[in-house]
Amino acid sequence: MGDGRPALVVLVADANPRRGSALSETLRGDSSLRVLTVPAEMALIDAVQLHAPDVVLVDMARADRDALDSIRALSQPAQERPIALFVDEDDAALMETAFDTGICSYNVVETPPRDVKPLLRAAIALYSRFRRTREELSEAQRILAERKLIDQAKRCFMKNEKTSETQAHRWLQRRAMQTSRRIAAVAEEYLAAQKKDDLS
Amino acid sequence: MNAPIRIGVLRLADSAPVIMAHRQGLFARHGLETEIVVSPSWANIADGLAWKKLDAAVIFCPLAMMTALGRRGHDAFLRPLTTISRGGNTIMLRGVNPVETIWHAGSHGRRAFDVWRSSIGRRPRIAVVHIYSTHLLILRRFLKMIDVDMESDIELVVMPPVDMIHALSEKKIDGGCVGPPWGAEAERLGVAFRVGGSSTVFPDHVEKIMVTSGGLSCSEEQAQAMTLALQEAITFCQTPHYQQDVTAALAAPLPAGGLALPAEATRSVLPGGSEQEAINFVAGALQKHDIEWIINDMVALGWLENSEQQTLMRWSASNTMASAPFIPL
């Protein structure tokens, strides 16, 4: 607020509370911003009417985003500063990245792009980081699940064929190569066949 | 084009033809690889069409028209491919219905409204799913029929249909105009009663249409393939014999390619179902009488300029020569 301008009021509307608070924290590093969040049980439109923000950063997974589209069309007298979807036609790349990432911004209609774009960029960066973490996590979970499956198949094979673990592993490996499939798929198939045998 | 065609839908029973065409391989049989994108909001559908995140979508005319006119930031080259459904919207209110029937035009309806309003004890808050929806136009016409002014006599709010059921039971809203199966579901749960809907306001009005966007709009071959696949799916969904199959597909969870809709209510709104406001699945080009009233109402609401009105009339097939190529807006 060094230049004497009033703080820009930013409302963060994230369906993911953890990501929402991370984004708020990031933005609070800028002292020219007053950062607010939408409580979990509050409708987006109610929060907008309550706080009259200059900028709303909206998670596109929110189902209640549709209400924001109505503000101008309904021209409700209660809404003195109508907000609208922020679009920078000269910066289509930024817009497409934002929509790709799942974030968009609604602003008081006259807000200049120079005030909005840094906020949108910060949100995009944070959303991307969260998505990467989530992807890494699910990849790790997948690898773990596969490893479990392979171990189980090996144990089963060792018991059935009275072999060592190395031999069991080789058998799975060979079978995977012969059928051009992944070891985990072979292991899964082997376990399924065993289950069928046990039932019959 | 190797990337699959991304088709946006919402969790509504009138998305059925697209869901069935995808599940039963009708798109694939016509050489189209498709991906269904279940969107949480109409804004996501409109932005998806405008910003190249969707190649096609099931949408209502007013929002499609506003999107094509550039209200989402820049003009989107949208092409109406075929109608998907007619009717299906329900106007429902909470509390007690003073007349035990639907509300008829004129003083009957007005009297019922006045009695109901005094029992509510405030200016009624009535919800629609999006401002640029058929639901809003149907609601406005219904209120006009019973001599109630939408601008001054009620407070209009916008919220997702699933939230409406909760909001009705919590008395946060007093009513809504909503698409299938959510009206039937609200009635089934006992949180609202039906006073009217598509069939009493504008029987068989066009509800959902399929639009294509961007590159897909320009590909005559793909547009034709998609139209044919949809025609087959629409015939399937319209056949009461398949009601159970369609219900099962729509009630299936999202990861299984369904829409996680409530099964009983969904069955009741499909063709052959018990609901008054059942859906009619109809394929075909938009006709002049389909869009004329929509455009007129949009003008009356101050959403369109006169020049835009002329442009939008080109969406009807009867306004262009059948063999002429489609003219972008």
Short mmCIF file of N, CA and C in Angstrom, two decimals, chain B residues 93-203:
data_model
loop_
_atom_site.label_atom_id
_atom_site.label_comp_id
_atom_site.label_asym_id
_atom_site.label_seq_id
_atom_site.Cartn_x
_atom_site.Cartn_y
_atom_site.Cartn_z
N LEU B 93 -42.23 -25.55 -5.79
CA LEU B 93 -42.19 -24.62 -4.66
C LEU B 93 -42.20 -25.42 -3.37
N ARG B 94 -41.71 -24.81 -2.30
CA ARG B 94 -41.73 -25.50 -1.02
C ARG B 94 -42.98 -25.10 -0.24
N GLY B 95 -43.24 -25.82 0.83
CA GLY B 95 -44.39 -25.48 1.67
C GLY B 95 -45.62 -26.25 1.25
N VAL B 96 -46.77 -25.59 1.38
CA VAL B 96 -48.03 -26.26 1.10
C VAL B 96 -48.70 -25.61 -0.11
N ASN B 97 -49.16 -26.46 -1.03
CA ASN B 97 -49.87 -25.95 -2.19
C ASN B 97 -51.32 -25.65 -1.81
N PRO B 98 -51.74 -24.40 -1.92
CA PRO B 98 -53.10 -24.06 -1.47
C PRO B 98 -54.20 -24.63 -2.37
N VAL B 99 -53.88 -25.09 -3.57
CA VAL B 99 -54.95 -25.53 -4.48
C VAL B 99 -54.89 -27.01 -4.85
N GLU B 100 -53.89 -27.72 -4.41
CA GLU B 100 -53.79 -29.17 -4.66
C GLU B 100 -53.73 -29.57 -6.12
N THR B 101 -53.58 -28.62 -7.02
CA THR B 101 -53.37 -28.94 -8.44
C THR B 101 -52.20 -28.09 -8.91
N ILE B 102 -51.87 -28.22 -10.18
CA ILE B 102 -50.92 -27.25 -10.74
C ILE B 102 -51.64 -25.90 -10.82
N TRP B 103 -50.89 -24.82 -11.00
CA TRP B 103 -51.50 -23.50 -11.02
C TRP B 103 -51.86 -23.11 -12.46
N HIS B 104 -53.13 -22.79 -12.66
CA HIS B 104 -53.59 -22.46 -14.01
C HIS B 104 -53.43 -20.97 -14.29
N ALA B 105 -53.44 -20.65 -15.59
CA ALA B 105 -53.26 -19.27 -16.02
C ALA B 105 -54.36 -18.37 -15.43
N GLY B 106 -54.02 -17.09 -15.28
CA GLY B 106 -55.01 -16.11 -14.86
C GLY B 106 -55.22 -16.06 -13.36
N SER B 107 -56.45 -15.72 -12.96
CA SER B 107 -56.71 -15.41 -11.55
C SER B 107 -56.57 -16.65 -10.65
N HIS B 108 -56.83 -17.84 -11.20
CA HIS B 108 -56.65 -19.07 -10.40
C HIS B 108 -55.22 -19.15 -9.89
N GLY B 109 -54.30 -19.00 -10.80
CA GLY B 109 -52.89 -19.08 -10.45
C GLY B 109 -52.48 -17.94 -9.55
N ARG B 110 -52.97 -16.74 -9.87
CA ARG B 110 -52.59 -15.56 -9.08
C ARG B 110 -53.04 -15.71 -7.62
N ARG B 111 -54.28 -16.19 -7.46
CA ARG B 111 -54.80 -16.37 -6.09
C ARG B 111 -53.95 -17.40 -5.34
N ALA B 112 -53.64 -18.49 -6.03
CA ALA B 112 -52.81 -19.53 -5.39
C ALA B 112 -51.46 -18.94 -4.98
N PHE B 113 -50.89 -18.15 -5.88
CA PHE B 113 -49.59 -17.52 -5.59
C PHE B 113 -49.68 -16.63 -4.35
N ASP B 114 -50.75 -15.82 -4.28
CA ASP B 114 -50.89 -14.89 -3.16
C ASP B 114 -51.01 -15.62 -1.82
N VAL B 115 -51.84 -16.69 -1.82
CA VAL B 115 -52.00 -17.46 -0.58
C VAL B 115 -50.67 -18.10 -0.19
N TRP B 116 -50.03 -18.71 -1.19
CA TRP B 116 -48.74 -19.38 -0.92
C TRP B 116 -47.71 -18.38 -0.43
N ARG B 117 -47.66 -17.21 -1.09
CA ARG B 117 -46.68 -16.18 -0.73
C ARG B 117 -46.86 -15.73 0.71
N SER B 118 -48.11 -15.57 1.14
CA SER B 118 -48.30 -15.11 2.51
C SER B 118 -47.89 -16.21 3.51
N SER B 119 -48.01 -17.46 3.10
CA SER B 119 -47.56 -18.52 4.00
C SER B 119 -46.03 -18.56 4.07
N ILE B 120 -45.36 -18.12 3.01
CA ILE B 120 -43.90 -18.08 2.99
C ILE B 120 -43.40 -16.89 3.82
N GLY B 121 -44.17 -15.81 3.75
CA GLY B 121 -43.85 -14.67 4.60
C GLY B 121 -42.72 -13.78 4.11
N ARG B 122 -42.35 -13.88 2.87
CA ARG B 122 -41.34 -12.98 2.31
C ARG B 122 -41.47 -12.97 0.79
N ARG B 123 -40.75 -12.05 0.16
CA ARG B 123 -40.72 -12.07 -1.31
C ARG B 123 -40.07 -13.38 -1.72
N PRO B 124 -40.80 -14.25 -2.44
CA PRO B 124 -40.28 -15.60 -2.69
C PRO B 124 -38.93 -15.58 -3.43
N ARG B 125 -38.04 -16.43 -2.94
CA ARG B 125 -36.74 -16.59 -3.62
C ARG B 125 -36.84 -17.82 -4.51
N ILE B 126 -36.79 -17.59 -5.82
CA ILE B 126 -36.94 -18.68 -6.77
C ILE B 126 -35.62 -18.88 -7.52
N ALA B 127 -35.18 -20.14 -7.59
CA ALA B 127 -33.87 -20.43 -8.18
C ALA B 127 -33.97 -20.98 -9.60
N VAL B 128 -33.01 -20.61 -10.41
CA VAL B 128 -32.82 -21.25 -11.72
C VAL B 128 -31.35 -21.69 -11.80
N VAL B 129 -31.05 -22.54 -12.79
CA VAL B 129 -29.71 -23.13 -12.82
C VAL B 129 -28.67 -22.22 -13.45
N HIS B 130 -29.10 -21.34 -14.31
CA HIS B 130 -28.19 -20.36 -14.90
C HIS B 130 -29.05 -19.23 -15.42
N ILE B 131 -28.48 -18.06 -15.44
CA ILE B 131 -29.28 -16.92 -15.88
C ILE B 131 -29.71 -17.10 -17.35
N TYR B 132 -28.78 -17.53 -18.21
CA TYR B 132 -29.10 -17.69 -19.64
C TYR B 132 -29.64 -19.10 -19.92
N SER B 133 -30.66 -19.50 -19.18
CA SER B 133 -31.21 -20.85 -19.32
C SER B 133 -32.62 -20.81 -19.87
N THR B 134 -33.05 -21.93 -20.44
CA THR B 134 -34.46 -22.07 -20.83
C THR B 134 -35.33 -21.98 -19.59
N HIS B 135 -34.76 -22.49 -18.46
CA HIS B 135 -35.52 -22.50 -17.21
C HIS B 135 -35.98 -21.11 -16.82
N LEU B 136 -35.09 -20.14 -17.00
CA LEU B 136 -35.46 -18.77 -16.64
C LEU B 136 -36.58 -18.27 -17.56
N LEU B 137 -36.48 -18.59 -18.84
CA LEU B 137 -37.51 -18.13 -19.78
C LEU B 137 -38.85 -18.80 -19.47
N ILE B 138 -38.80 -20.09 -19.15
CA ILE B 138 -40.03 -20.83 -18.83
C ILE B 138 -40.64 -20.28 -17.53
N LEU B 139 -39.79 -20.04 -16.54
CA LEU B 139 -40.26 -19.49 -15.26
C LEU B 139 -40.92 -18.13 -15.49
N ARG B 140 -40.26 -17.28 -16.27
CA ARG B 140 -40.78 -15.93 -16.52
C ARG B 140 -42.15 -15.99 -17.20
N ARG B 141 -42.27 -16.92 -18.17
CA ARG B 141 -43.55 -17.07 -18.87
C ARG B 141 -44.63 -17.61 -17.93
N PHE B 142 -44.22 -18.55 -17.07
CA PHE B 142 -45.18 -19.11 -16.12
C PHE B 142 -45.71 -18.00 -15.20
N LEU B 143 -44.79 -17.21 -14.67
CA LEU B 143 -45.19 -16.14 -13.75
C LEU B 143 -46.10 -15.13 -14.46
N LYS B 144 -45.77 -14.83 -15.71
CA LYS B 144 -46.57 -13.90 -16.50
C LYS B 144 -48.00 -14.46 -16.67
N MET B 145 -48.07 -15.78 -16.92
CA MET B 145 -49.36 -16.45 -17.10
C MET B 145 -50.27 -16.27 -15.88
N ILE B 146 -49.64 -16.26 -14.70
CA ILE B 146 -50.46 -16.11 -13.49
C ILE B 146 -50.37 -14.67 -12.97
N ASP B 147 -49.96 -13.77 -13.86
CA ASP B 147 -49.99 -12.34 -13.56
C ASP B 147 -49.03 -11.95 -12.43
N VAL B 148 -47.88 -12.59 -12.42
CA VAL B 148 -46.85 -12.26 -11.43
C VAL B 148 -45.63 -11.75 -12.19
N ASP B 149 -45.04 -10.66 -11.71
CA ASP B 149 -43.92 -10.06 -12.41
C ASP B 149 -42.61 -10.59 -11.85
N MET B 150 -41.79 -11.18 -12.75
CA MET B 150 -40.55 -11.80 -12.29
C MET B 150 -39.60 -10.76 -11.68
N GLU B 151 -39.58 -9.57 -12.26
CA GLU B 151 -38.62 -8.55 -11.79
C GLU B 151 -38.99 -8.03 -10.40
N SER B 152 -40.29 -7.82 -10.15
CA SER B 152 -40.64 -7.15 -8.89
C SER B 152 -41.27 -8.07 -7.84
N ASP B 153 -41.94 -9.15 -8.27
CA ASP B 153 -42.68 -9.95 -7.30
C ASP B 153 -41.88 -11.09 -6.68
N ILE B 154 -40.78 -11.46 -7.31
CA ILE B 154 -39.96 -12.53 -6.73
C ILE B 154 -38.50 -12.10 -6.72
N GLU B 155 -37.69 -12.85 -5.98
CA GLU B 155 -36.25 -12.62 -6.03
C GLU B 155 -35.63 -13.83 -6.74
N LEU B 156 -34.90 -13.54 -7.80
CA LEU B 156 -34.33 -14.62 -8.60
C LEU B 156 -32.94 -14.96 -8.08
N VAL B 157 -32.66 -16.24 -7.88
CA VAL B 157 -31.31 -16.65 -7.49
C VAL B 157 -30.84 -17.75 -8.43
N VAL B 158 -29.54 -17.93 -8.49
CA VAL B 158 -28.95 -18.94 -9.38
C VAL B 158 -28.19 -19.95 -8.53
N MET B 159 -28.51 -21.22 -8.68
CA MET B 159 -27.74 -22.26 -7.97
C MET B 159 -27.85 -23.61 -8.68
N PRO B 160 -26.87 -24.50 -8.46
CA PRO B 160 -26.91 -25.80 -9.12
C PRO B 160 -28.12 -26.61 -8.64
N PRO B 161 -28.70 -27.44 -9.51
CA PRO B 161 -29.92 -28.18 -9.16
C PRO B 161 -29.78 -29.05 -7.91
N VAL B 162 -28.61 -29.68 -7.75
CA VAL B 162 -28.43 -30.55 -6.58
C VAL B 162 -28.52 -29.72 -5.30
N ASP B 163 -27.96 -28.50 -5.34
CA ASP B 163 -28.01 -27.63 -4.16
C ASP B 163 -29.43 -27.15 -3.87
N MET B 164 -30.25 -27.07 -4.95
CA MET B 164 -31.62 -26.55 -4.77
C MET B 164 -32.40 -27.42 -3.80
N ILE B 165 -32.24 -28.74 -3.91
CA ILE B 165 -32.99 -29.66 -3.05
C ILE B 165 -32.67 -29.39 -1.59
N HIS B 166 -31.38 -29.24 -1.32
CA HIS B 166 -30.94 -28.93 0.03
C HIS B 166 -31.47 -27.56 0.48
N ALA B 167 -31.35 -26.58 -0.43
CA ALA B 167 -31.76 -25.20 -0.10
C ALA B 167 -33.27 -25.13 0.15
N LEU B 168 -34.06 -25.93 -0.55
CA LEU B 168 -35.51 -25.97 -0.32
C LEU B 168 -35.81 -26.51 1.07
N SER B 169 -35.11 -27.60 1.44
CA SER B 169 -35.39 -28.21 2.74
C SER B 169 -34.91 -27.30 3.88
N GLU B 170 -33.88 -26.49 3.61
CA GLU B 170 -33.37 -25.56 4.62
C GLU B 170 -34.10 -24.21 4.59
N LYS B 171 -35.07 -24.09 3.66
CA LYS B 171 -35.84 -22.84 3.48
C LYS B 171 -34.96 -21.66 3.06
N LYS B 172 -33.83 -21.95 2.42
CA LYS B 172 -32.98 -20.87 1.93
C LYS B 172 -33.57 -20.32 0.63
N ILE B 173 -34.24 -21.19 -0.12
CA ILE B 173 -34.99 -20.74 -1.29
C ILE B 173 -36.42 -21.24 -1.14
N ASP B 174 -37.32 -20.66 -1.94
CA ASP B 174 -38.74 -21.02 -1.81
C ASP B 174 -39.25 -21.79 -3.03
N GLY B 175 -38.42 -21.87 -4.04
CA GLY B 175 -38.84 -22.60 -5.22
C GLY B 175 -37.76 -22.59 -6.28
N GLY B 176 -38.07 -23.23 -7.40
CA GLY B 176 -37.09 -23.25 -8.47
C GLY B 176 -37.68 -23.80 -9.76
N CYS B 177 -37.03 -23.48 -10.85
CA CYS B 177 -37.37 -24.10 -12.13
C CYS B 177 -36.15 -24.91 -12.52
N VAL B 178 -36.33 -26.22 -12.68
CA VAL B 178 -35.16 -27.09 -12.74
C VAL B 178 -35.37 -28.21 -13.77
N GLY B 179 -34.26 -28.69 -14.31
CA GLY B 179 -34.31 -29.72 -15.34
C GLY B 179 -34.39 -31.12 -14.75
N PRO B 180 -34.68 -32.11 -15.60
CA PRO B 180 -34.83 -33.49 -15.13
C PRO B 180 -33.49 -34.10 -14.71
N PRO B 181 -33.44 -34.96 -13.72
CA PRO B 181 -34.57 -35.47 -12.93
C PRO B 181 -34.77 -34.71 -11.62
N TRP B 182 -34.19 -33.50 -11.47
CA TRP B 182 -34.10 -32.89 -10.14
C TRP B 182 -35.44 -32.42 -9.61
N GLY B 183 -36.38 -32.06 -10.50
CA GLY B 183 -37.71 -31.69 -10.04
C GLY B 183 -38.43 -32.90 -9.47
N ALA B 184 -38.36 -34.02 -10.20
CA ALA B 184 -38.98 -35.26 -9.75
C ALA B 184 -38.36 -35.72 -8.44
N GLU B 185 -37.04 -35.54 -8.32
CA GLU B 185 -36.33 -35.96 -7.11
C GLU B 185 -36.78 -35.11 -5.91
N ALA B 186 -36.94 -33.81 -6.13
CA ALA B 186 -37.38 -32.92 -5.04
C ALA B 186 -38.78 -33.32 -4.56
N GLU B 187 -39.64 -33.65 -5.52
CA GLU B 187 -41.00 -34.07 -5.18
C GLU B 187 -40.97 -35.40 -4.43
N ARG B 188 -40.13 -36.32 -4.92
CA ARG B 188 -40.03 -37.63 -4.31
C ARG B 188 -39.56 -37.52 -2.86
N LEU B 189 -38.64 -36.59 -2.63
CA LEU B 189 -38.11 -36.41 -1.27
C LEU B 189 -39.06 -35.60 -0.39
N GLY B 190 -40.10 -35.06 -1.02
CA GLY B 190 -41.09 -34.31 -0.25
C GLY B 190 -40.66 -32.91 0.13
N VAL B 191 -39.68 -32.34 -0.57
CA VAL B 191 -39.25 -30.99 -0.22
C VAL B 191 -39.95 -29.92 -1.05
N ALA B 192 -40.71 -30.33 -2.08
CA ALA B 192 -41.38 -29.33 -2.92
C ALA B 192 -42.57 -29.95 -3.64
N PHE B 193 -43.49 -29.07 -4.08
CA PHE B 193 -44.61 -29.52 -4.90
C PHE B 193 -44.54 -28.81 -6.25
N ARG B 194 -45.10 -29.47 -7.27
CA ARG B 194 -45.00 -28.96 -8.64
C ARG B 194 -46.20 -28.06 -8.95
N VAL B 195 -45.95 -26.89 -9.49
CA VAL B 195 -47.05 -25.99 -9.86
C VAL B 195 -47.18 -25.82 -11.38
N GLY B 196 -46.17 -26.25 -12.09
CA GLY B 196 -46.20 -26.11 -13.54
C GLY B 196 -44.89 -26.59 -14.12
N GLY B 197 -44.67 -26.27 -15.38
CA GLY B 197 -43.43 -26.70 -16.01
C GLY B 197 -43.52 -26.56 -17.51
N SER B 198 -42.61 -27.21 -18.18
CA SER B 198 -42.55 -27.11 -19.64
C SER B 198 -43.91 -27.37 -20.28
N SER B 199 -44.60 -28.43 -19.83
CA SER B 199 -45.82 -28.86 -20.52
C SER B 199 -46.97 -27.87 -20.33
N THR B 200 -46.96 -27.09 -19.25
CA THR B 200 -48.05 -26.15 -19.05
C THR B 200 -47.72 -24.77 -19.62
N VAL B 201 -46.43 -24.49 -19.80
CA VAL B 201 -46.03 -23.15 -20.26
C VAL B 201 -45.82 -23.13 -21.78
N PHE B 202 -45.07 -24.10 -22.27
CA PHE B 202 -44.73 -24.11 -23.71
C PHE B 202 -44.49 -25.57 -24.10
N PRO B 203 -45.59 -26.32 -24.33
CA PRO B 203 -45.44 -27.76 -24.57
C PRO B 203 -44.43 -28.05 -25.69
#
